[in-house]
PDB file of C-alpha atoms in Angstrom:
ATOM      1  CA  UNK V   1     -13.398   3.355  -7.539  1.00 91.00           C
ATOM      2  CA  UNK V   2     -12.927   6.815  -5.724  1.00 91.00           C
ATOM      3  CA  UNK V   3     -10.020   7.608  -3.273  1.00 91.00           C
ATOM      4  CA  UNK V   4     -12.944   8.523  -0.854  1.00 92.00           C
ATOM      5  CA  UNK V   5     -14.302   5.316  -1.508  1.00 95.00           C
ATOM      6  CA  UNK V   6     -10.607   3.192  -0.928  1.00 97.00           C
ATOM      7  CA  UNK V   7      -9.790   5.053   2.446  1.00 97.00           C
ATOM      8  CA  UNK V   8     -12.297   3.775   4.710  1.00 98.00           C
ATOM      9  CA  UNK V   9     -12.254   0.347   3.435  1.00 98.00           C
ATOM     10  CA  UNK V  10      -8.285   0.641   3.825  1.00 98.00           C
ATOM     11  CA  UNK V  11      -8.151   1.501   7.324  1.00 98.00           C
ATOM     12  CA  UNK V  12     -11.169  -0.737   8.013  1.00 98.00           C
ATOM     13  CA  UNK V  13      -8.564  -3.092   7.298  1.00 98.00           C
ATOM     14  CA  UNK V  14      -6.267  -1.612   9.346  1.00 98.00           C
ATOM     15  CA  UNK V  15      -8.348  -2.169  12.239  1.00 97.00           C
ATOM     16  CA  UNK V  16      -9.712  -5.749  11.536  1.00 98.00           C
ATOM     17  CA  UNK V  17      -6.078  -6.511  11.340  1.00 97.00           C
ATOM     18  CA  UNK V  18      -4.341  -5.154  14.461  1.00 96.00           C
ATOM     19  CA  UNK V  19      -7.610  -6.292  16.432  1.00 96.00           C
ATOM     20  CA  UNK V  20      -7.900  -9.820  15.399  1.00 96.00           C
ATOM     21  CA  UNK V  21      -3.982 -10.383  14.927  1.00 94.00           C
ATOM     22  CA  UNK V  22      -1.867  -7.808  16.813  1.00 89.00           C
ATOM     23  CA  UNK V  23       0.196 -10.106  18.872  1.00 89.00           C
ATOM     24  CA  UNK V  24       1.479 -10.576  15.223  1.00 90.00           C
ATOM     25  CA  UNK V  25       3.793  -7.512  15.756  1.00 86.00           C
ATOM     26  CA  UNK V  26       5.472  -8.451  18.732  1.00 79.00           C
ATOM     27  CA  UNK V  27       6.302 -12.501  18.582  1.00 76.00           C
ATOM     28  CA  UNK V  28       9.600 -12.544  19.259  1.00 58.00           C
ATOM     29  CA  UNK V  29      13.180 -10.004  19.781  1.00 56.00           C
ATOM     30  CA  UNK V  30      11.834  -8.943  15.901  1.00 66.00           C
ATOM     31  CA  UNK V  31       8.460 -10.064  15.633  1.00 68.00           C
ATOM     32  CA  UNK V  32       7.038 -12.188  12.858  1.00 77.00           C
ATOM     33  CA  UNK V  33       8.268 -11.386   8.968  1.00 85.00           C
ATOM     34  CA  UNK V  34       6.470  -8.846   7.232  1.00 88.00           C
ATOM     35  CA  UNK V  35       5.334 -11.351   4.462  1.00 91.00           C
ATOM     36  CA  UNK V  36       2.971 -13.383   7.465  1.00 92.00           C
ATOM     37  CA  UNK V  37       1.303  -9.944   8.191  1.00 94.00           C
ATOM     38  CA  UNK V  38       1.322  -8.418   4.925  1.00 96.00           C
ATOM     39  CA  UNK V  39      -0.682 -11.406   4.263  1.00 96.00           C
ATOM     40  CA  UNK V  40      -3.165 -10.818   7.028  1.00 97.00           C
ATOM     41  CA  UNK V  41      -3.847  -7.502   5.872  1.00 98.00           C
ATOM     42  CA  UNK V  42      -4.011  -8.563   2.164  1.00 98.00           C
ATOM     43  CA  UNK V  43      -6.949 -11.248   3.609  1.00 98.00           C
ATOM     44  CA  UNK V  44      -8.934  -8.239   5.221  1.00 98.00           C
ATOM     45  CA  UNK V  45      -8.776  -6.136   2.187  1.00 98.00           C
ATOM     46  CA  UNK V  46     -10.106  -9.058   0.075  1.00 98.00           C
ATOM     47  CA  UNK V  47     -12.969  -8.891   2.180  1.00 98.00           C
ATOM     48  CA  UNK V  48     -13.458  -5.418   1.580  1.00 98.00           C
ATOM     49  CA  UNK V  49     -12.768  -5.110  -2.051  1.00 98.00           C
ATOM     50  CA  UNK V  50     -14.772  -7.938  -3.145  1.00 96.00           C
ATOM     51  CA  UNK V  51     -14.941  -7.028  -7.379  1.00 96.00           C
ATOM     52  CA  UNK V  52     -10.920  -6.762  -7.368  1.00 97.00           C
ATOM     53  CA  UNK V  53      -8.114  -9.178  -6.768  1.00 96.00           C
ATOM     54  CA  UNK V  54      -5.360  -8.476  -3.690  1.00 97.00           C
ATOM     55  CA  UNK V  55      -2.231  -9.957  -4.037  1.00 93.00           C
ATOM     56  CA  UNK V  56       0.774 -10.270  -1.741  1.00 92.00           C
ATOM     57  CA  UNK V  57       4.370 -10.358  -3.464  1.00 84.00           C
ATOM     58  CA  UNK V  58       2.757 -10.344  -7.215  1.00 70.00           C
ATOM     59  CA  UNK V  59       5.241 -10.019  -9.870  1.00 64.00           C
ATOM     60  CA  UNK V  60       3.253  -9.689 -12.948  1.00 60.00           C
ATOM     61  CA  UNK V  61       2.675  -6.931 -15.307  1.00 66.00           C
ATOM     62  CA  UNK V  62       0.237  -8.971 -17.977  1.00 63.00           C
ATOM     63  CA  UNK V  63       2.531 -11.320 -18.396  1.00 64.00           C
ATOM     64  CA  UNK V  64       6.100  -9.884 -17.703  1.00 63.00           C
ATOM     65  CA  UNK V  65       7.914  -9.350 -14.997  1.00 57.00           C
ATOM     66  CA  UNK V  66       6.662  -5.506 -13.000  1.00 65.00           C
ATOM     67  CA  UNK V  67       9.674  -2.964 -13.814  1.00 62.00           C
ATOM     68  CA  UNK V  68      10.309   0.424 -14.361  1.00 64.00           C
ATOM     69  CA  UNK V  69      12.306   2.282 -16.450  1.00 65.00           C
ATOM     70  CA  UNK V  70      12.836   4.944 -13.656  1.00 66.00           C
ATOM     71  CA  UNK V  71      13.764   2.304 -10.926  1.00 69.00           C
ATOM     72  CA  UNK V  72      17.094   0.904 -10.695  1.00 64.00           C
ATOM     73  CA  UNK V  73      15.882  -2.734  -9.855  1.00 60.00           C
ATOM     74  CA  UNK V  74      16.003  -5.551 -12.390  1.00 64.00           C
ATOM     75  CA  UNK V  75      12.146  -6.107 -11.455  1.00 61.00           C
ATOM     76  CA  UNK V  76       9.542  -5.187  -8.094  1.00 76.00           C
ATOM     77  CA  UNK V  77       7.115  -6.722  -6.503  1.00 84.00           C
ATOM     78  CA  UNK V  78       4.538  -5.130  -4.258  1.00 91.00           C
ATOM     79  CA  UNK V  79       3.707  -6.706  -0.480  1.00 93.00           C
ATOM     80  CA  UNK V  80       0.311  -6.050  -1.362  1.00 97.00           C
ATOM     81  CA  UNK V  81      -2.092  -4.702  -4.294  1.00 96.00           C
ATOM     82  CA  UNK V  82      -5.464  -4.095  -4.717  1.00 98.00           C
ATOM     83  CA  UNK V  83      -6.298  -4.671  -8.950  1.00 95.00           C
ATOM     84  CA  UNK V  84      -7.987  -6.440 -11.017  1.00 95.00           C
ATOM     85  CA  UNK V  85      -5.266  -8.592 -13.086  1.00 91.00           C
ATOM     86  CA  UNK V  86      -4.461  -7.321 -16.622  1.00 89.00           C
ATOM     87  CA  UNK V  87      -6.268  -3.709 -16.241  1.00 91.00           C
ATOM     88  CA  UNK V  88      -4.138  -1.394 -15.550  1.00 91.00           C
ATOM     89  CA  UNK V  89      -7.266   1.097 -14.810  1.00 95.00           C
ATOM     90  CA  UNK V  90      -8.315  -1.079 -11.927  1.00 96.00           C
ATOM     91  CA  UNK V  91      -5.063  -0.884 -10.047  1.00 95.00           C
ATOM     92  CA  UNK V  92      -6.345   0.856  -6.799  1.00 98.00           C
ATOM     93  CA  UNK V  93      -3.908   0.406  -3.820  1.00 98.00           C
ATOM     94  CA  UNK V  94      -0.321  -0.880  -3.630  1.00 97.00           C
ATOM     95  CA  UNK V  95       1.186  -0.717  -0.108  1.00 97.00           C
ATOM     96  CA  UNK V  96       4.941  -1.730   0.624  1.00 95.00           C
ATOM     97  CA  UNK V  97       5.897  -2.973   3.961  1.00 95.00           C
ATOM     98  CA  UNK V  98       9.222  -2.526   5.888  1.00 92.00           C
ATOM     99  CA  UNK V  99       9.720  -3.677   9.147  1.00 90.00           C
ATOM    100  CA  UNK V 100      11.737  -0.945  11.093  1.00 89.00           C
ATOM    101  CA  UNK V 101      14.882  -2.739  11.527  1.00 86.00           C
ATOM    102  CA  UNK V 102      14.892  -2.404   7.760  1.00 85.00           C
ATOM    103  CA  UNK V 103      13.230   0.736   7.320  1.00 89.00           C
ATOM    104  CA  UNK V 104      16.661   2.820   6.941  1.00 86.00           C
ATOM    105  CA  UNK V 105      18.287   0.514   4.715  1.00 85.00           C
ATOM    106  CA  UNK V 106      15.141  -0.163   2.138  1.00 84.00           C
ATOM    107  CA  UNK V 107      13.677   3.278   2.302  1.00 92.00           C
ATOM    108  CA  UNK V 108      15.449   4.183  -1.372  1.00 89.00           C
ATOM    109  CA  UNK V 109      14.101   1.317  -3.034  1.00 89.00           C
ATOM    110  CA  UNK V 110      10.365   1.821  -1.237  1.00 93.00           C
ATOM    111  CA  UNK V 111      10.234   5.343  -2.284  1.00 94.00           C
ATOM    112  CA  UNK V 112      11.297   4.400  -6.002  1.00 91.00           C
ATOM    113  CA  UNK V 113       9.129   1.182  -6.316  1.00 91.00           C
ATOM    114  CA  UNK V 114       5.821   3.646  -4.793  1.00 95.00           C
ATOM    115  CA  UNK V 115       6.948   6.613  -7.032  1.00 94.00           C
ATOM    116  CA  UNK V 116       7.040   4.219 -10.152  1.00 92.00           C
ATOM    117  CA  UNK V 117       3.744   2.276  -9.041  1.00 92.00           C
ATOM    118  CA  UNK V 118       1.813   5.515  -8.617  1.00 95.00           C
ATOM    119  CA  UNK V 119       2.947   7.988 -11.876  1.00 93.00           C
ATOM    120  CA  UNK V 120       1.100   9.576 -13.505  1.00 93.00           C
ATOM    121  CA  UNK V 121       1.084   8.497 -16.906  1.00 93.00           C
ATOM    122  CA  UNK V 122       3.115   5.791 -15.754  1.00 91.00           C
ATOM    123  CA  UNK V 123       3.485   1.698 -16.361  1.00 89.00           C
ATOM    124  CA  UNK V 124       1.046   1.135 -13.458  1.00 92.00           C
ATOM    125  CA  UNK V 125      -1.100   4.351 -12.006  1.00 95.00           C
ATOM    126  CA  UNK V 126      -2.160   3.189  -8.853  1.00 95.00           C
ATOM    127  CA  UNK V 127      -4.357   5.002  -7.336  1.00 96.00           C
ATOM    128  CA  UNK V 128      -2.641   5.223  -3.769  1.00 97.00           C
ATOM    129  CA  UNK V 129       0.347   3.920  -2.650  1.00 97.00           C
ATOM    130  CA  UNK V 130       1.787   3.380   1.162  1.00 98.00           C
ATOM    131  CA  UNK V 131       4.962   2.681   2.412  1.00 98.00           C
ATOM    132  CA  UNK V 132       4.514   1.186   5.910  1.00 97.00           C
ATOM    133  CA  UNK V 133       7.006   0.966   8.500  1.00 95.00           C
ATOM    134  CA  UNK V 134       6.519  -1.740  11.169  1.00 93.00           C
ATOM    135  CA  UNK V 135       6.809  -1.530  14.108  1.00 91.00           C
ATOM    136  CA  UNK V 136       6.910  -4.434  16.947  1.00 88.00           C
ATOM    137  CA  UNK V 137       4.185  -2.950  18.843  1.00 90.00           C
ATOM    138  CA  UNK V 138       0.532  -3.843  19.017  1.00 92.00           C
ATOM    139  CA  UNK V 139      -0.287  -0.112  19.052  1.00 94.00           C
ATOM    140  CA  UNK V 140      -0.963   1.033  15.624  1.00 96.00           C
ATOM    141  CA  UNK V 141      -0.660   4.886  15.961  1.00 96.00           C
ATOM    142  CA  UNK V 142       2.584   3.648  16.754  1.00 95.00           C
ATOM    143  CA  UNK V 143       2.950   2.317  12.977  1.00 96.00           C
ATOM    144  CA  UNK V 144       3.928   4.704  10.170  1.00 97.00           C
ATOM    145  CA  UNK V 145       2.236   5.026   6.648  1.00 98.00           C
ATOM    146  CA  UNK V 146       3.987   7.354   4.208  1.00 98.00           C
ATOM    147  CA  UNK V 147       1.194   8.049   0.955  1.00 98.00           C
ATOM    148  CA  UNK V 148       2.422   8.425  -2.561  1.00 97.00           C
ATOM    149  CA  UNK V 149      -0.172  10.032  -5.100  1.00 95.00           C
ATOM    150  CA  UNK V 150       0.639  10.436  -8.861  1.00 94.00           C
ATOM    151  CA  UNK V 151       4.164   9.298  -8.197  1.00 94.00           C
ATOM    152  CA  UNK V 152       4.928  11.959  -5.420  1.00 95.00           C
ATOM    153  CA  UNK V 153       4.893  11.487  -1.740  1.00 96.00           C
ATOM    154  CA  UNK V 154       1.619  12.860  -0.314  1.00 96.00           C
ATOM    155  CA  UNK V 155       1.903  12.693   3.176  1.00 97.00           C
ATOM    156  CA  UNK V 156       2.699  11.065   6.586  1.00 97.00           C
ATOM    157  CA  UNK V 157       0.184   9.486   8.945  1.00 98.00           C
ATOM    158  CA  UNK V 158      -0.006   6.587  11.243  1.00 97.00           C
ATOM    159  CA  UNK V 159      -1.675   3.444   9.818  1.00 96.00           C
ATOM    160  CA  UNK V 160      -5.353   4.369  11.586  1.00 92.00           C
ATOM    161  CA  UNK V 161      -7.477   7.212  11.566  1.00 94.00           C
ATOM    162  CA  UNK V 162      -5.681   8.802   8.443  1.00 97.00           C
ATOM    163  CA  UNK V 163      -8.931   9.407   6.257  1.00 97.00           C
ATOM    164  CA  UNK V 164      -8.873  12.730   7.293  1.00 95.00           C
ATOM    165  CA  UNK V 165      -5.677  13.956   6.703  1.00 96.00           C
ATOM    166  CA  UNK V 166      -4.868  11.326   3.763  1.00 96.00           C
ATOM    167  CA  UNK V 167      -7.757  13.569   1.911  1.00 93.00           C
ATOM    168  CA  UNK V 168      -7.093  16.448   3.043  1.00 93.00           C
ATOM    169  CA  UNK V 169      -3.359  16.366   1.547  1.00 93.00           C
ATOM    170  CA  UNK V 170      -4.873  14.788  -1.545  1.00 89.00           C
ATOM    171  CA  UNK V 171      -7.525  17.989  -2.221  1.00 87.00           C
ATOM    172  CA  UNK V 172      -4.715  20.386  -1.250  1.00 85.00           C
ATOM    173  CA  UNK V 173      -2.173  18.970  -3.887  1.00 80.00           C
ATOM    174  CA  UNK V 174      -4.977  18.005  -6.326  1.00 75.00           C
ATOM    175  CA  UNK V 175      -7.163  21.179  -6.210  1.00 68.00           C
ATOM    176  CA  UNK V 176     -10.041  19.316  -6.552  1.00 56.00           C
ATOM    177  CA  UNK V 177     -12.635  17.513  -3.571  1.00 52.00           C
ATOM    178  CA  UNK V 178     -11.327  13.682  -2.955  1.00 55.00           C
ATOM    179  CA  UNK V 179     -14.646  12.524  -3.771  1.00 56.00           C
ATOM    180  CA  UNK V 180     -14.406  13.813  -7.663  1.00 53.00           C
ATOM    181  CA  UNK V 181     -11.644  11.354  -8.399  1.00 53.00           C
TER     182      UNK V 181
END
């Protein structure tokens, strides 16, 4: 599957999930845990990428535990991935969550865990990562999504309407139209 073909069903799920379930993001003096709506959104992108598994908090590489030689953490796993178990060449998204009272604190081991998930050659090769900082607000733009691409941070966006500027980043540092890979 294409980049150009994983964006729109991506923020698709974006949408679905902050217009069926926003009051998710402000329950409370820190809102709900990042595992109940990490969830969510994992159940909207199974909808939408119905030929591949999505997993929340999965631990596996085949039938070890996910590390890294480059990442100083005994082993990682992802909030969510898109995949299909046991191929590496059908790992297509892996997103990592932080709400934003943790952001500061967890943003070294984010950016690690999405540089090693996303290398090129690497252990994994996703095809996109996202870290995504949550925010207790309803209001997505208000959400951050940082992009890694062949273990390298891409760019900044919001978590809807990025298509645009997600590819756009991705043919400038690529050299190549989004829809050729």
């Amino acid at each position: 599957m294409k980049v150009s073909e994983i964006l729109p069903l991506l923020q698709s799920a974006f949408v679905e999930l902050f217009g069926r379930d926003r009051i998710l993001f402000d329950l409370g003096a820190q809102g709900i845990s990042e595992q109940s709506v990490t969830f969510r959104l994992g159940f909207y992108l199974q909808q939408r990428f119905e030929n591949h598994h999505v997993d929340c908090e999965y631990n596996r590489r085949g039938t070890t535990l996910k590390t890294d030689e480059y990442v100083d953490l005994e082993w990682m796993k992802p909030d969510v991935i898109v995949h299909t178990r046991k191929i590496k060449e059908q790992n297509l998204v892996v997103i990592e969550a932080k709400k934003s009272g943790q952001w500061a604190a967890g943003w070294h081991d984010t950016e690690q865990k999405l540089k090693a998930f996303t290398r090129e050659p690497g252990n994994y090769e996703y095809r996109l990562g996202m870290a995504w900082k949550i925010q207790a607000s309803q209001d997505p733009s208000k959400h951050e999504a940082i992009w890694f691409l062949g273990g390298n941070e891409l760019c900044r966006t919001s978590v809807v309407d990025f298509i645009a500027t997600v590819s756009k980043e991705f043919e400038s540092k690529l050299g190549r139209r989004i829809n050729a890979n």
